[in-house]
Tab-separated table of C-alpha atoms in Angstrom:
chain	number	residue	atom	x	y	z
R	1	UNK	CA	67.712	-44.253	-133.532
R	2	UNK	CA	65.737	-44.281	-136.847
R	3	UNK	CA	67.677	-46.955	-139.374
R	4	UNK	CA	67.843	-43.794	-141.768
R	5	UNK	CA	68.829	-40.769	-139.611
R	6	UNK	CA	68.754	-37.377	-140.990
R	7	UNK	CA	72.250	-36.060	-142.488
R	8	UNK	CA	73.093	-32.615	-141.157
R	9	UNK	CA	75.353	-30.446	-142.998
R	10	UNK	CA	76.616	-27.256	-141.958
R	11	UNK	CA	75.910	-24.571	-144.383
R	12	UNK	CA	74.943	-21.113	-144.575
R	13	UNK	CA	75.443	-18.614	-141.991
R	14	UNK	CA	77.873	-21.118	-140.326
R	15	UNK	CA	80.444	-20.387	-143.142
R	16	UNK	CA	80.748	-16.927	-141.652
R	17	UNK	CA	83.046	-18.595	-138.956
R	18	UNK	CA	85.288	-20.001	-141.575
R	19	UNK	CA	85.763	-16.299	-142.969
R	20	UNK	CA	83.319	-16.563	-145.693
R	21	UNK	CA	82.124	-12.773	-146.652
R	22	UNK	CA	78.776	-12.103	-148.387
R	23	UNK	CA	76.756	-9.104	-149.328
R	24	UNK	CA	74.043	-8.088	-146.821
R	25	UNK	CA	71.392	-8.246	-149.449
R	26	UNK	CA	72.411	-12.144	-149.318
R	27	UNK	CA	72.200	-12.346	-145.672
R	28	UNK	CA	68.590	-10.542	-145.446
R	29	UNK	CA	67.297	-13.052	-147.865
R	30	UNK	CA	68.566	-15.881	-145.547
R	31	UNK	CA	66.919	-14.466	-142.943
R	32	UNK	CA	63.569	-13.952	-144.733
R	33	UNK	CA	63.932	-17.630	-146.014
R	34	UNK	CA	64.287	-18.911	-142.330
R	35	UNK	CA	61.423	-16.839	-141.255
R	36	UNK	CA	58.985	-18.414	-143.947
R	37	UNK	CA	60.226	-21.855	-143.322
R	38	UNK	CA	59.423	-21.118	-139.249
R	39	UNK	CA	55.599	-19.964	-140.379
R	40	UNK	CA	55.672	-23.044	-142.919
R	41	UNK	CA	56.440	-25.486	-140.463
R	42	UNK	CA	54.112	-23.973	-137.759
R	43	UNK	CA	51.036	-24.118	-140.185
R	44	UNK	CA	52.062	-27.648	-141.170
R	45	UNK	CA	51.908	-29.029	-137.871
R	46	UNK	CA	48.818	-27.299	-137.259
R	47	UNK	CA	46.654	-28.573	-140.264
R	48	UNK	CA	48.412	-31.961	-140.720
R	49	UNK	CA	50.170	-31.132	-143.823
R	50	UNK	CA	53.685	-31.970	-142.542
R	51	UNK	CA	54.556	-34.500	-145.549
R	52	UNK	CA	54.026	-31.862	-148.191
R	53	UNK	CA	56.303	-29.091	-146.195
R	54	UNK	CA	59.117	-31.268	-144.220
R	55	UNK	CA	61.615	-31.505	-147.352
R	56	UNK	CA	61.802	-27.649	-147.759
R	57	UNK	CA	61.867	-27.273	-143.742
R	58	UNK	CA	64.580	-29.331	-143.417
R	59	UNK	CA	66.610	-27.707	-146.386
R	60	UNK	CA	65.960	-24.310	-144.504
R	61	UNK	CA	67.158	-25.903	-141.158
R	62	UNK	CA	70.480	-27.481	-142.791
R	63	UNK	CA	71.260	-23.676	-143.942
R	64	UNK	CA	70.620	-22.462	-140.676
R	65	UNK	CA	72.049	-24.646	-137.930
R	66	UNK	CA	72.226	-22.220	-135.213
R	67	UNK	CA	68.481	-20.861	-135.833
R	68	UNK	CA	67.063	-22.548	-132.880
R	69	UNK	CA	63.429	-21.658	-133.418
R	70	UNK	CA	63.373	-23.163	-136.814
R	71	UNK	CA	65.267	-26.164	-135.576
R	72	UNK	CA	62.626	-26.432	-132.837
R	73	UNK	CA	59.862	-26.280	-135.697
R	74	UNK	CA	61.714	-29.240	-137.422
R	75	UNK	CA	61.682	-31.176	-134.436
R	76	UNK	CA	57.929	-30.689	-134.090
R	77	UNK	CA	57.147	-31.427	-137.662
R	78	UNK	CA	59.148	-34.849	-137.384
R	79	UNK	CA	57.352	-35.864	-134.261
R	80	UNK	CA	54.196	-35.213	-136.076
R	81	UNK	CA	55.287	-37.428	-139.041
R	82	UNK	CA	55.789	-40.205	-136.498
R	83	UNK	CA	59.506	-40.041	-136.368
R	84	UNK	CA	60.194	-39.505	-132.835
R	85	UNK	CA	63.795	-40.870	-133.076
R	86	UNK	CA	64.555	-38.650	-135.753
R	87	UNK	CA	63.548	-35.455	-133.656
R	88	UNK	CA	65.542	-36.699	-130.617
R	89	UNK	CA	68.719	-37.135	-132.854
R	90	UNK	CA	68.220	-33.577	-134.274
R	91	UNK	CA	68.012	-32.114	-130.805
R	92	UNK	CA	71.117	-33.752	-129.797
R	93	UNK	CA	73.034	-32.266	-132.725
R	94	UNK	CA	71.894	-29.088	-132.379
R	95	UNK	CA	72.733	-29.073	-128.529
R	96	UNK	CA	76.295	-30.328	-129.622
R	97	UNK	CA	76.526	-27.673	-132.139
R	98	UNK	CA	75.745	-24.678	-129.882
R	99	UNK	CA	78.168	-25.892	-127.528
R	100	UNK	CA	80.693	-25.999	-130.088
R	101	UNK	CA	80.160	-23.084	-132.086
R	102	UNK	CA	78.844	-20.365	-129.509
R	103	UNK	CA	79.332	-22.259	-126.223
R	104	UNK	CA	75.937	-22.008	-125.163
R	105	UNK	CA	73.145	-24.449	-124.049
R	106	UNK	CA	69.671	-24.668	-126.083
R	107	UNK	CA	67.345	-21.941	-125.315
R	108	UNK	CA	63.719	-22.057	-123.910
R	109	UNK	CA	62.009	-22.728	-127.438
R	110	UNK	CA	64.221	-25.778	-128.240
R	111	UNK	CA	64.051	-27.111	-124.755
R	112	UNK	CA	59.980	-26.733	-124.941
R	113	UNK	CA	59.918	-28.545	-128.387
R	114	UNK	CA	62.101	-31.545	-126.951
R	115	UNK	CA	59.891	-31.382	-123.907
R	116	UNK	CA	56.756	-31.812	-126.121
R	117	UNK	CA	58.336	-34.432	-128.495
R	118	UNK	CA	58.867	-36.462	-125.093
R	119	UNK	CA	55.374	-35.706	-123.758
R	120	UNK	CA	53.086	-35.242	-126.863
R	121	UNK	CA	49.942	-33.308	-126.098
R	122	UNK	CA	46.248	-34.873	-127.228
R	123	UNK	CA	45.892	-34.661	-130.770
R	124	UNK	CA	42.130	-35.356	-130.749
R	125	UNK	CA	41.611	-31.991	-128.517
R	126	UNK	CA	44.054	-30.016	-130.591
R	127	UNK	CA	42.525	-31.153	-133.952
R	128	UNK	CA	39.123	-29.952	-132.521
R	129	UNK	CA	40.501	-26.601	-131.482
R	130	UNK	CA	41.977	-26.150	-134.750
R	131	UNK	CA	38.743	-27.192	-136.902
R	132	UNK	CA	37.131	-24.444	-134.566
R	133	UNK	CA	39.818	-21.991	-135.492
R	134	UNK	CA	39.547	-22.400	-139.237
R	135	UNK	CA	35.651	-22.367	-138.932
R	136	UNK	CA	35.909	-19.238	-136.858
R	137	UNK	CA	38.362	-17.385	-139.519
R	138	UNK	CA	36.143	-18.199	-141.974
R	139	UNK	CA	39.075	-19.802	-144.073
R	140	UNK	CA	40.208	-16.113	-144.807
R	141	UNK	CA	43.761	-16.189	-145.943
R	142	UNK	CA	44.825	-13.267	-143.983
R	143	UNK	CA	43.142	-14.632	-140.662
R	144	UNK	CA	44.622	-18.233	-141.084
R	145	UNK	CA	48.258	-16.740	-141.736
R	146	UNK	CA	47.978	-14.633	-138.526
R	147	UNK	CA	46.992	-18.119	-136.864
R	148	UNK	CA	50.048	-19.833	-138.147
R	149	UNK	CA	52.322	-17.101	-137.117
R	150	UNK	CA	50.598	-17.161	-133.739
R	151	UNK	CA	52.917	-18.291	-130.954
R	152	UNK	CA	49.955	-19.707	-128.686
R	153	UNK	CA	50.050	-23.301	-126.961
R	154	UNK	CA	46.456	-22.664	-125.884
R	155	UNK	CA	44.586	-23.442	-129.101
R	156	UNK	CA	41.399	-23.940	-127.416
R	157	UNK	CA	41.481	-20.378	-125.946
R	158	UNK	CA	42.373	-18.900	-129.045
R	159	UNK	CA	39.396	-20.588	-130.706
R	160	UNK	CA	37.256	-19.115	-128.113
R	161	UNK	CA	38.509	-15.428	-128.927
R	162	UNK	CA	37.798	-15.921	-132.636
R	163	UNK	CA	34.333	-17.331	-132.065
R	164	UNK	CA	33.667	-13.961	-130.402
R	165	UNK	CA	34.438	-12.165	-133.523
R	166	UNK	CA	37.201	-10.299	-131.671
R	167	UNK	CA	40.125	-8.723	-133.400
R	168	UNK	CA	42.278	-8.609	-130.525
R	169	UNK	CA	42.347	-12.653	-130.540
R	170	UNK	CA	45.291	-12.577	-132.982
R	171	UNK	CA	47.986	-9.851	-132.771
R	172	UNK	CA	48.716	-9.640	-136.793
R	173	UNK	CA	44.937	-9.553	-137.723
R	174	UNK	CA	44.401	-5.979	-138.018
R	175	UNK	CA	47.619	-5.748	-139.701
R	176	UNK	CA	46.845	-8.593	-142.180
R	177	UNK	CA	43.265	-6.663	-142.897
R	178	UNK	CA	45.091	-3.402	-143.118
R	179	UNK	CA	47.310	-4.644	-145.887
R	180	UNK	CA	44.144	-5.566	-148.300
R	181	UNK	CA	42.256	-2.378	-147.520
R	182	UNK	CA	44.963	0.095	-147.800
R	183	UNK	CA	45.420	-1.349	-151.484
R	184	UNK	CA	42.059	-0.706	-152.598
R	185	UNK	CA	40.864	2.449	-154.472
R	186	UNK	CA	38.337	4.991	-152.834
R	187	UNK	CA	35.360	3.272	-154.317
R	188	UNK	CA	36.421	-0.369	-153.221
R	189	UNK	CA	37.247	1.193	-149.597
R	190	UNK	CA	34.149	3.005	-149.181
R	191	UNK	CA	31.845	-0.002	-150.114
R	192	UNK	CA	33.821	-1.937	-147.772
R	193	UNK	CA	33.189	0.452	-144.600
R	194	UNK	CA	29.451	0.779	-145.836
R	195	UNK	CA	28.942	-3.337	-145.780
R	196	UNK	CA	29.554	-3.093	-142.042
R	197	UNK	CA	25.902	-1.617	-141.882
R	198	UNK	CA	24.516	-4.533	-143.190
R	199	UNK	CA	22.910	-6.807	-140.523
R	200	UNK	CA	23.637	-10.156	-141.782
R	201	UNK	CA	26.627	-11.746	-143.000
R	202	UNK	CA	25.384	-12.688	-146.751
R	203	UNK	CA	23.795	-10.296	-149.001
R	204	UNK	CA	22.760	-9.832	-152.836
R	205	UNK	CA	24.425	-7.581	-155.209
R	206	UNK	CA	21.228	-5.716	-155.314
R	207	UNK	CA	21.574	-4.712	-151.653
R	208	UNK	CA	25.231	-4.052	-151.806
R	209	UNK	CA	24.372	-1.490	-154.965
R	210	UNK	CA	21.617	0.116	-152.630
R	211	UNK	CA	24.212	0.541	-150.019
R	212	UNK	CA	26.633	2.324	-151.987
R	213	UNK	CA	23.780	4.086	-153.775
R	214	UNK	CA	24.888	3.533	-157.319
R	215	UNK	CA	23.336	1.068	-160.218
R	216	UNK	CA	24.078	-2.639	-159.842
R	217	UNK	CA	26.367	-2.374	-163.155
R	218	UNK	CA	28.535	0.057	-161.678
R	219	UNK	CA	29.256	-1.972	-158.240
R	220	UNK	CA	30.271	-5.130	-160.258
R	221	UNK	CA	33.895	-4.166	-160.801
R	222	UNK	CA	34.251	-2.706	-157.341
R	223	UNK	CA	32.952	-6.419	-155.861
R	224	UNK	CA	35.147	-8.014	-158.043
R	225	UNK	CA	38.094	-6.023	-156.409
R	226	UNK	CA	36.613	-6.566	-152.903
R	227	UNK	CA	36.526	-10.552	-153.491
R	228	UNK	CA	39.907	-10.377	-155.273
R	229	UNK	CA	41.344	-8.717	-151.986
R	230	UNK	CA	39.633	-11.539	-149.911
R	231	UNK	CA	37.853	-8.872	-148.218
R	232	UNK	CA	34.535	-10.041	-149.439
R	233	UNK	CA	33.298	-13.872	-150.149
R	234	UNK	CA	30.814	-15.654	-152.757
R	235	UNK	CA	28.792	-18.469	-151.629
R	236	UNK	CA	28.158	-21.455	-153.301
R	237	UNK	CA	24.531	-19.831	-154.179
R	238	UNK	CA	26.245	-16.794	-155.627
R	239	UNK	CA	25.328	-14.578	-152.834
R	240	UNK	CA	27.862	-12.396	-151.275
R	241	UNK	CA	29.125	-12.678	-147.746
R	242	UNK	CA	31.260	-10.718	-145.352
R	243	UNK	CA	33.275	-12.731	-142.418
R	244	UNK	CA	32.255	-11.521	-139.007
R	245	UNK	CA	36.265	-10.324	-138.524
R	246	UNK	CA	36.188	-8.360	-141.526
R	247	UNK	CA	32.816	-6.601	-140.476
R	248	UNK	CA	34.297	-5.832	-137.172
R	249	UNK	CA	37.276	-4.328	-138.668
R	250	UNK	CA	35.074	-2.336	-141.226
R	251	UNK	CA	33.063	-0.982	-138.260
R	252	UNK	CA	36.369	0.251	-136.622
R	253	UNK	CA	37.344	1.881	-139.931
R	254	UNK	CA	33.746	3.465	-140.655
R	255	UNK	CA	33.429	6.371	-138.008
R	256	UNK	CA	36.952	7.534	-138.646
R	257	UNK	CA	36.441	7.825	-142.404
R	258	UNK	CA	32.836	8.589	-143.159
R	259	UNK	CA	30.585	11.209	-142.182
R	260	UNK	CA	27.485	10.476	-139.945
R	261	UNK	CA	24.875	11.850	-142.401
R	262	UNK	CA	26.621	9.537	-145.218
R	263	UNK	CA	25.944	6.442	-143.332
R	264	UNK	CA	22.452	7.420	-142.505
R	265	UNK	CA	21.651	7.747	-146.011
R	266	UNK	CA	23.565	4.266	-146.802
R	267	UNK	CA	21.186	2.689	-143.734
R	268	UNK	CA	18.313	4.580	-145.284
R	269	UNK	CA	18.858	3.171	-148.758
R	270	UNK	CA	19.285	-0.419	-147.430
R	271	UNK	CA	16.028	-0.339	-145.643
R	272	UNK	CA	14.012	0.747	-148.591
R	273	UNK	CA	15.781	-1.753	-150.675
R	274	UNK	CA	14.519	-4.705	-148.453
R	275	UNK	CA	10.985	-2.918	-147.831
R	276	UNK	CA	10.437	-2.379	-151.493
R	277	UNK	CA	11.747	-6.090	-152.359
R	278	UNK	CA	9.667	-7.535	-149.971
R	279	UNK	CA	6.717	-5.851	-151.217
R	280	UNK	CA	7.400	-7.416	-154.580
R	281	UNK	CA	8.103	-10.698	-153.312
R	282	UNK	CA	4.986	-10.638	-151.267
R	283	UNK	CA	2.631	-9.969	-153.994
R	284	UNK	CA	3.758	-12.992	-155.738
R	285	UNK	CA	3.020	-15.262	-152.905
R	286	UNK	CA	-0.615	-14.013	-153.292
R	287	UNK	CA	-1.215	-12.849	-149.785
R	288	UNK	CA	-4.773	-12.854	-148.327
R	289	UNK	CA	-4.533	-8.929	-147.430
R	290	UNK	CA	-1.952	-6.828	-149.665
R	291	UNK	CA	0.407	-4.955	-147.576
R	292	UNK	CA	0.549	-0.829	-147.451
R	293	UNK	CA	2.240	0.413	-150.861
R	294	UNK	CA	5.619	1.307	-150.106
R	295	UNK	CA	5.368	4.265	-152.682
R	296	UNK	CA	7.807	5.609	-154.980
R	297	UNK	CA	11.490	3.717	-154.996
R	298	UNK	CA	14.156	6.403	-153.681
R	299	UNK	CA	16.984	7.274	-155.711
R	300	UNK	CA	19.706	4.972	-155.330
R	301	UNK	CA	17.905	1.960	-154.635
R	302	UNK	CA	17.964	-1.372	-156.511
R	303	UNK	CA	14.795	-3.615	-155.975
R	304	UNK	CA	15.149	-7.570	-156.678
R	305	UNK	CA	13.352	-9.047	-159.275
R	306	UNK	CA	11.651	-12.532	-159.224
R	307	UNK	CA	10.329	-14.472	-162.030
R	308	UNK	CA	8.137	-16.442	-160.123
R	309	UNK	CA	6.347	-17.044	-156.576
R	310	UNK	CA	9.442	-19.807	-156.019
R	311	UNK	CA	12.092	-17.432	-156.458
R	312	UNK	CA	10.085	-14.662	-153.829
R	313	UNK	CA	9.479	-17.214	-151.495
R	314	UNK	CA	13.121	-18.462	-151.819
R	315	UNK	CA	14.387	-14.650	-151.308
R	316	UNK	CA	12.201	-14.723	-147.996
R	317	UNK	CA	13.559	-17.648	-146.707
R	318	UNK	CA	17.383	-16.862	-147.253
R	319	UNK	CA	16.751	-13.479	-145.957
R	320	UNK	CA	14.286	-13.123	-143.347
R	321	UNK	CA	16.622	-13.103	-140.447
R	322	UNK	CA	18.040	-9.994	-141.931
R	323	UNK	CA	14.555	-8.626	-142.434
R	324	UNK	CA	13.596	-8.824	-138.948
R	325	UNK	CA	16.899	-7.518	-137.844
R	326	UNK	CA	16.184	-4.370	-139.918
R	327	UNK	CA	12.663	-4.117	-138.266
R	328	UNK	CA	13.832	-4.640	-135.032
R	329	UNK	CA	16.923	-1.925	-134.976
R	330	UNK	CA	14.928	0.656	-136.815
R	331	UNK	CA	12.001	3.305	-135.870
R	332	UNK	CA	10.047	5.647	-137.463
R	333	UNK	CA	7.743	5.430	-140.401
R	334	UNK	CA	7.892	2.465	-142.828
R	335	UNK	CA	8.561	-0.252	-140.018
R	336	UNK	CA	5.110	-1.750	-139.541
R	337	UNK	CA	4.156	-1.372	-143.390
R	338	UNK	CA	7.448	-3.222	-143.769
R	339	UNK	CA	6.536	-5.995	-141.177
R	340	UNK	CA	3.434	-6.758	-142.961
R	341	UNK	CA	4.728	-7.977	-146.125
R	342	UNK	CA	6.315	-10.808	-144.153
R	343	UNK	CA	2.904	-12.389	-143.160
R	344	UNK	CA	2.467	-14.637	-145.656
R	345	UNK	CA	5.948	-16.155	-145.826
R	346	UNK	CA	5.933	-16.954	-142.164
R	347	UNK	CA	2.443	-18.345	-142.647
R	348	UNK	CA	3.688	-21.022	-145.198
R	349	UNK	CA	7.209	-21.461	-143.981
R	350	UNK	CA	6.726	-23.609	-140.595
R	351	UNK	CA	8.389	-20.614	-138.844
R	352	UNK	CA	5.456	-18.913	-137.379
R	353	UNK	CA	6.917	-18.793	-133.929
R	354	UNK	CA	9.728	-16.441	-135.429
R	355	UNK	CA	6.977	-14.028	-136.386
R	356	UNK	CA	6.432	-12.769	-133.103
R	357	UNK	CA	9.530	-10.879	-132.644
R	358	UNK	CA	9.511	-8.568	-135.566
R	359	UNK	CA	5.826	-7.964	-135.218
R	360	UNK	CA	6.308	-7.051	-131.519
R	361	UNK	CA	9.177	-4.739	-132.474
R	362	UNK	CA	6.902	-3.305	-135.258
R	363	UNK	CA	4.124	-2.759	-132.606
R	364	UNK	CA	6.704	-1.146	-130.574
R	365	UNK	CA	7.482	1.359	-133.306
R	366	UNK	CA	3.849	2.169	-134.140
R	367	UNK	CA	3.067	3.299	-130.532
R	368	UNK	CA	6.179	5.095	-129.998
R	369	UNK	CA	5.392	7.339	-133.177
R	370	UNK	CA	1.710	7.425	-132.297
R	371	UNK	CA	0.769	5.632	-135.596
R	372	UNK	CA	-2.699	4.237	-134.396
R	373	UNK	CA	-3.321	2.593	-137.978
R	374	UNK	CA	-0.071	0.867	-137.486
R	375	UNK	CA	-0.876	-0.415	-133.964
R	376	UNK	CA	-4.090	-1.706	-135.151
R	377	UNK	CA	-2.310	-3.634	-138.290
R	378	UNK	CA	0.277	-5.271	-136.019
R	379	UNK	CA	-2.300	-6.132	-133.298
R	380	UNK	CA	-4.087	-8.133	-136.061
R	381	UNK	CA	-0.826	-9.661	-137.106
R	382	UNK	CA	-0.077	-10.758	-133.318
R	383	UNK	CA	-3.389	-12.034	-133.131
R	384	UNK	CA	-3.040	-14.229	-136.274
R	385	UNK	CA	0.129	-15.503	-134.894
R	386	UNK	CA	-0.611	-16.371	-131.585
R	387	UNK	CA	-3.828	-17.777	-132.656
R	388	UNK	CA	-1.509	-20.424	-135.204
R	389	UNK	CA	0.236	-21.179	-131.694
R	390	UNK	CA	-3.159	-21.944	-129.813
R	391	UNK	CA	-3.183	-18.903	-127.564
R	392	UNK	CA	-6.727	-18.279	-128.324
R	393	UNK	CA	-7.553	-16.074	-125.492
R	394	UNK	CA	-4.817	-13.651	-125.985
R	395	UNK	CA	-5.238	-13.905	-129.931
R	396	UNK	CA	-8.732	-12.764	-129.329
R	397	UNK	CA	-8.014	-9.892	-127.212
R	398	UNK	CA	-5.350	-8.617	-129.592
R	399	UNK	CA	-7.837	-8.741	-132.668
R	400	UNK	CA	-10.602	-7.017	-130.824
R	401	UNK	CA	-8.071	-4.435	-129.772
R	402	UNK	CA	-6.876	-4.309	-133.609
R	403	UNK	CA	-10.548	-3.615	-134.355
R	404	UNK	CA	-10.813	-1.105	-131.995
R	405	UNK	CA	-7.648	0.843	-132.976
R	406	UNK	CA	-9.087	1.337	-136.982
R	407	UNK	CA	-12.698	2.780	-135.329
R	408	UNK	CA	-12.872	6.362	-134.940
R	409	UNK	CA	-11.845	7.529	-131.719
R	410	UNK	CA	-14.396	8.389	-128.882
R	411	UNK	CA	-14.407	8.776	-125.040
R	412	UNK	CA	-17.036	5.899	-124.631
R	413	UNK	CA	-14.682	3.417	-126.472
R	414	UNK	CA	-11.565	4.222	-124.247
R	415	UNK	CA	-12.723	1.795	-121.321
R	416	UNK	CA	-13.159	-1.031	-123.626
R	417	UNK	CA	-9.915	-0.278	-125.259
R	418	UNK	CA	-8.295	-0.240	-122.026
R	419	UNK	CA	-9.893	-3.347	-120.597
R	420	UNK	CA	-9.234	-5.335	-124.044
R	421	UNK	CA	-5.281	-4.373	-123.236
R	422	UNK	CA	-5.144	-5.329	-119.634
R	423	UNK	CA	-6.437	-8.352	-120.529
R	424	UNK	CA	-3.983	-9.299	-123.369
R	425	UNK	CA	-1.265	-8.952	-120.817
R	426	UNK	CA	-2.937	-11.195	-118.267
R	427	UNK	CA	-1.795	-14.731	-118.073
R	428	UNK	CA	-4.596	-17.063	-119.952
R	429	UNK	CA	-6.564	-19.411	-117.872
R	430	UNK	CA	-5.486	-22.976	-118.217
R	431	UNK	CA	-7.176	-26.349	-117.595
R	432	UNK	CA	-8.439	-29.604	-119.493
R	433	UNK	CA	-8.072	-29.370	-123.080
R	434	UNK	CA	-6.533	-25.770	-122.998
R	435	UNK	CA	-2.675	-25.775	-123.392
R	436	UNK	CA	-0.658	-23.814	-121.209
R	437	UNK	CA	1.174	-20.431	-123.072
């Protein structure tokens, strides 16, 4: 037993046994107070903040001596604070009080807390699981609140479900998000749903304005409302970020609230925003070959502005995965032209190996639409990429094929083109001095 055992005073609801009658509103306030105390105790143990919360939870437990769930939470807090003797003394006191006042034994939750104090779980494993949960939640207040109220013993399983960006990982997650979403005015609610169309988790105000189809200055107050409701985050670099769990929630809402034509128009504006911005950034990087001009900027599309080549290169570096995703998921006019704007960035960034995927996607798009000029450009781009990777044989074939594509078609040229294509798919010969592909 600790030298300074906790003193328990029977207060609150126990007064009802002595005939004290109170208004129902006060009873409901007491019940809400106890609920908040239970949630706070659970969160304090989970996130190692026991010392800050313990006095308040203890006061709540003293006012609600027959609330087994709250007493169990207090027991676990005492044990987490290194006061196992006080935790056992609390269990004894609650057991005696239940027997004296109600004639019952401790329930399952209180017994489970007692067993956990007897045989504490490994703290290191729990801490790692909790860190993973916080990371998966993106520190979103609504998600962390749902974690704190989750009566789940297997924290590692919860962390794994959250890493899969699953809204079903926590029972109250949709309810928490819905509370923030339903409070939004329609312009902000519409923008929140449209953000689910963006292929990356972070974006700029100009990209948001293009999604909305409104001038950037008009979207500023809307973005402020979304960040105020914790439905959109601001990164240290002043970019905007949408957590994967929020994106999943927005994707669920969008088909129910938005017309397909409106979603298609928003995707088209987003593609145009990135294509036009990439073209402007490309020009500042002084490419050897200027990419095709994207033409007149569509209505409702905002283009980023860059002060110099450093800003342009930084934009490519930050968003090149978004550009790649847009190229890979879209088909039709503008795809291969968009892909060519990324060539100088990949040449100067040390990410040449990542250029293969968007280049191949753009080539497939050009072939599917019968765009022979696009095929020629992308085959030459692939040749340059493979040459930098020392696959010289394949590069030579693709370069020759690209040159053939740019010439007028004639029956005599077809056999040569077919031979070039087949040789590109063949495995290059290897030997001394020639690396394997």
